[in-house]
Amino acid sequence: MAMNVRTLCLGVLSFKEASGYELKKEIEEGMYSHFIDASFGSIYPALTQMNAEGLLTLRSEEQSGRPDKKVYAITDQGRAVLAKSLAVLPASNKFKSEFLFEMLLQHFVSKEHLDLAIDKHHTDLSEDLAKIAQKQLHQDKSKCDAGSLFVMGYGESVLRAALNYLEAQCPRLKKVKLTAAE
Amino acid sequence: MAMNVRTLCLGVLSFKEASGYELKKEIEEGMYSHFIDASFGSIYPALTQMNAEGLLTLRSEEQSGRPDKKVYAITDQGRAVLAKSLAVLPASNKFKSEFLFEMLLQHFVSKEHLDLAIDKHHTDLSEDLAKIAQKQLHQDKSKCDAGSLFVMGYGESVLRAALNYLEAQCPRLKKVKLTAAE
DNA sequence: TGATGCATGTAATCCGTTACATGATTCA
DNA sequence: TGAATCATGTAACGGATTACATGCATCA
């Protein structure tokens, strides 16, 4: 599957129309954030190009004291291209975890630094879990999209497993959690 | 942290010396495979360059009917550079999962294709788990490196959680597993 | 005899990031 | 007053992939 910025934008736009700026936000804050990054430097050119190719339509909204907001919407042709990308079986997961790389090479790192890295990872995992929990509440009230629910559930399971393992390996972390919960 | 091919090669070489070809194999088959890819097109130039910079030493082993095997070993300077890379706190995880992207956009995909993708993912997860289990046995007999053990345990937890979630969501998969276990 | 594994390398190309350029608005 | 948010874009650069180039050995 071609998992690049183009496909990603088409995917997000298949839910609702958006500007480049809004896409970036959605990618950073939404479910997408867990599997990809995207910067303005890649998003804007991709949108311009796909608009020229007829995969997107463009509507300009005038703003006061700001550049026009360019709202893009996916076309039937765009949906076809997206569907074609999705029709290729997904490649296997890559975790791209600098944390695990660091752990693997722990004989190279001072104990202090290792503890710092572990604490940071612990915090990251906790925050991600909190974000998902919050989203699950919000989603409940609005439309219950099957895809989002599945991905949120998957993320929750995996993150919780990682957190549990981390706490089992480093009992020190449990206390942090308990004191924080009080 | 600078997680690129250079750092990766230094990391692998910090365990044992190896040729470019062997590094590729190790990266594909070892623990590394879960968090990064690396092709010959990036490995060979990186090794040549790092050798020129004094981070690696080079020993040529003559072979019959094949190019000389160039065995690289990390130097103290190389270890210093690696340590410096590791001294930067790791960035947060990215899962880079085409599977989850596909699930998120499931309203775009036929049920047949979705089932195929799910089955493939199920197989991938099972195979990865089996690989880790096998490695845990092997490692037991040789040196018990703390880093490898941690990463294997982490991988096991996370993969098992993903597998459980998948089977809970798609009861059909459980049968596959049971019949395979008999 | 044809695929797979061993073994190294280069060059074109792609894809994306980072930094730069611009500038108003709102909140602390 | 200074930071963050909104809003779009370009250009230089970096890093890695893909395809190409070469060729023997082994196994099915």
Tab-separated table of C-alpha atoms in Angstrom, chain B residues 37-172:
chain	number	residue	atom	x	y	z
B	37	ASP	CA	14.126	-1.020	7.447
B	38	ALA	CA	17.421	-0.670	5.679
B	39	SER	CA	18.410	-1.474	2.131
B	40	PHE	CA	21.810	-2.198	0.616
B	41	GLY	CA	21.627	1.133	-1.142
B	42	SER	CA	21.898	2.879	2.198
B	43	ILE	CA	23.964	0.369	4.184
B	44	TYR	CA	26.971	0.061	1.900
B	45	PRO	CA	27.589	3.789	1.442
B	46	ALA	CA	27.115	4.332	5.193
B	47	LEU	CA	29.740	1.715	6.019
B	48	THR	CA	32.232	3.085	3.500
B	49	GLN	CA	31.748	6.562	4.874
B	50	MET	CA	32.016	5.580	8.520
B	51	ASN	CA	35.128	3.612	7.808
B	52	ALA	CA	36.662	6.685	6.191
B	53	GLU	CA	35.701	8.689	9.270
B	54	GLY	CA	37.379	6.245	11.607
B	55	LEU	CA	34.196	4.994	13.285
B	56	LEU	CA	34.773	1.525	11.860
B	57	THR	CA	37.719	-0.629	10.913
B	58	LEU	CA	37.700	-2.883	7.894
B	59	ARG	CA	39.062	-6.367	7.351
B	60	SER	CA	38.759	-8.094	3.981
B	61	GLU	CA	38.124	-11.805	3.888
B	62	GLU	CA	38.891	-13.498	0.627
B	63	GLN	CA	36.163	-15.680	-0.824
B	64	SER	CA	36.159	-18.027	-3.755
B	65	GLY	CA	34.033	-16.871	-6.667
B	66	ARG	CA	32.554	-13.966	-4.751
B	67	PRO	CA	33.571	-10.401	-3.965
B	68	ASP	CA	35.744	-10.141	-0.872
B	69	LYS	CA	33.729	-10.143	2.308
B	70	LYS	CA	34.339	-6.819	4.027
B	71	VAL	CA	34.006	-7.283	7.738
B	72	TYR	CA	33.505	-4.086	9.709
B	73	ALA	CA	34.167	-3.607	13.409
B	74	ILE	CA	33.283	-0.610	15.536
B	75	THR	CA	36.109	1.527	16.950
B	76	ASP	CA	36.246	3.504	20.190
B	77	GLN	CA	35.455	6.579	18.168
B	78	GLY	CA	32.455	4.772	16.700
B	79	ARG	CA	31.283	3.813	20.165
B	80	ALA	CA	31.609	7.427	21.242
B	81	VAL	CA	29.473	8.592	18.314
B	82	LEU	CA	26.871	5.926	19.064
B	83	ALA	CA	26.803	6.883	22.742
B	84	LYS	CA	26.292	10.505	21.764
B	85	SER	CA	23.319	9.582	19.569
B	86	LEU	CA	21.792	7.550	22.369
B	87	ALA	CA	22.322	10.391	24.830
B	88	VAL	CA	19.459	12.307	23.206
B	89	LEU	CA	16.059	11.367	24.642
B	90	PRO	CA	14.068	9.172	22.242
B	91	ALA	CA	11.176	10.713	20.330
B	92	SER	CA	7.767	9.196	20.885
B	93	ASN	CA	6.731	6.023	19.107
B	94	LYS	CA	5.230	5.884	15.658
B	95	PHE	CA	3.412	2.738	14.766
B	96	LYS	CA	3.412	3.209	11.011
B	97	SER	CA	0.678	0.678	10.538
B	98	GLU	CA	-0.859	0.466	7.107
B	99	PHE	CA	-3.240	-2.033	8.588
B	100	LEU	CA	-4.716	0.501	11.001
B	101	PHE	CA	-5.005	3.065	8.236
B	102	GLU	CA	-6.962	0.538	6.225
B	103	MET	CA	-9.203	-0.246	9.188
B	104	LEU	CA	-9.812	3.426	9.784
B	105	LEU	CA	-11.024	3.781	6.207
B	106	GLN	CA	-12.930	0.527	6.157
B	107	HIS	CA	-16.025	2.163	4.714
B	108	PHE	CA	-14.008	2.404	1.497
B	109	VAL	CA	-13.073	-1.207	1.189
B	110	SER	CA	-15.069	-4.283	0.273
B	111	LYS	CA	-15.804	-6.719	3.039
B	112	GLU	CA	-13.813	-9.395	1.222
B	113	HIS	CA	-10.724	-7.259	1.052
B	114	LEU	CA	-11.114	-6.195	4.671
B	115	ASP	CA	-11.223	-9.842	5.715
B	116	LEU	CA	-8.095	-10.519	3.697
B	117	ALA	CA	-6.282	-7.630	5.361
B	118	ILE	CA	-7.386	-8.783	8.805
B	119	ASP	CA	-6.294	-12.344	8.132
B	120	LYS	CA	-2.928	-11.159	6.882
B	121	HIS	CA	-2.443	-9.007	9.943
B	122	HIS	CA	-3.424	-11.911	12.148
B	123	THR	CA	-0.853	-14.096	10.444
B	124	ASP	CA	1.818	-11.397	10.688
B	125	LEU	CA	1.243	-10.986	14.399
B	126	SER	CA	1.275	-14.741	15.008
B	127	GLU	CA	4.489	-15.168	13.070
B	128	ASP	CA	6.177	-12.313	14.894
B	129	LEU	CA	5.180	-13.839	18.211
B	130	ALA	CA	6.486	-17.219	17.159
B	131	LYS	CA	9.748	-15.642	16.086
B	132	ILE	CA	10.176	-13.995	19.474
B	133	ALA	CA	9.311	-17.173	21.332
B	134	GLN	CA	11.905	-19.033	19.316
B	135	LYS	CA	14.508	-16.368	19.961
B	136	GLN	CA	13.826	-16.445	23.679
B	137	LEU	CA	14.685	-20.130	23.722
B	138	HIS	CA	17.895	-19.657	21.774
B	139	GLN	CA	19.009	-16.732	23.901
B	140	ASP	CA	18.513	-18.738	27.049
B	141	LYS	CA	21.374	-21.006	26.165
B	142	SER	CA	23.817	-18.277	25.127
B	143	LYS	CA	24.473	-14.884	26.730
B	144	CYS	CA	21.450	-13.328	28.380
B	145	ASP	CA	21.704	-9.720	27.257
B	146	ALA	CA	19.434	-7.458	29.310
B	147	GLY	CA	18.590	-5.197	26.376
B	148	SER	CA	17.486	-8.013	24.097
B	149	LEU	CA	15.437	-9.596	26.851
B	150	PHE	CA	13.664	-6.323	27.560
B	151	VAL	CA	12.869	-5.699	23.916
B	152	MET	CA	11.686	-9.262	23.360
B	153	GLY	CA	9.438	-9.049	26.397
B	154	TYR	CA	8.066	-5.708	25.255
B	155	GLY	CA	7.407	-7.047	21.783
B	156	GLU	CA	5.738	-10.125	23.152
B	157	SER	CA	3.379	-8.131	25.380
B	158	VAL	CA	2.392	-5.713	22.674
B	159	LEU	CA	1.955	-8.298	19.950
B	160	ARG	CA	-0.089	-10.539	22.191
B	161	ALA	CA	-2.343	-7.631	23.124
B	162	ALA	CA	-2.865	-6.813	19.463
B	163	LEU	CA	-3.616	-10.445	18.673
B	164	ASN	CA	-6.082	-10.734	21.525
B	165	TYR	CA	-7.875	-7.588	20.463
B	166	LEU	CA	-8.056	-8.776	16.888
B	167	GLU	CA	-9.500	-12.131	17.911
B	168	ALA	CA	-11.978	-10.503	20.263
B	169	GLN	CA	-13.197	-8.254	17.458
B	170	CYS	CA	-13.278	-10.993	14.830
B	171	PRO	CA	-14.369	-14.242	16.499
B	172	ARG	CA	-13.834	-16.001	13.185
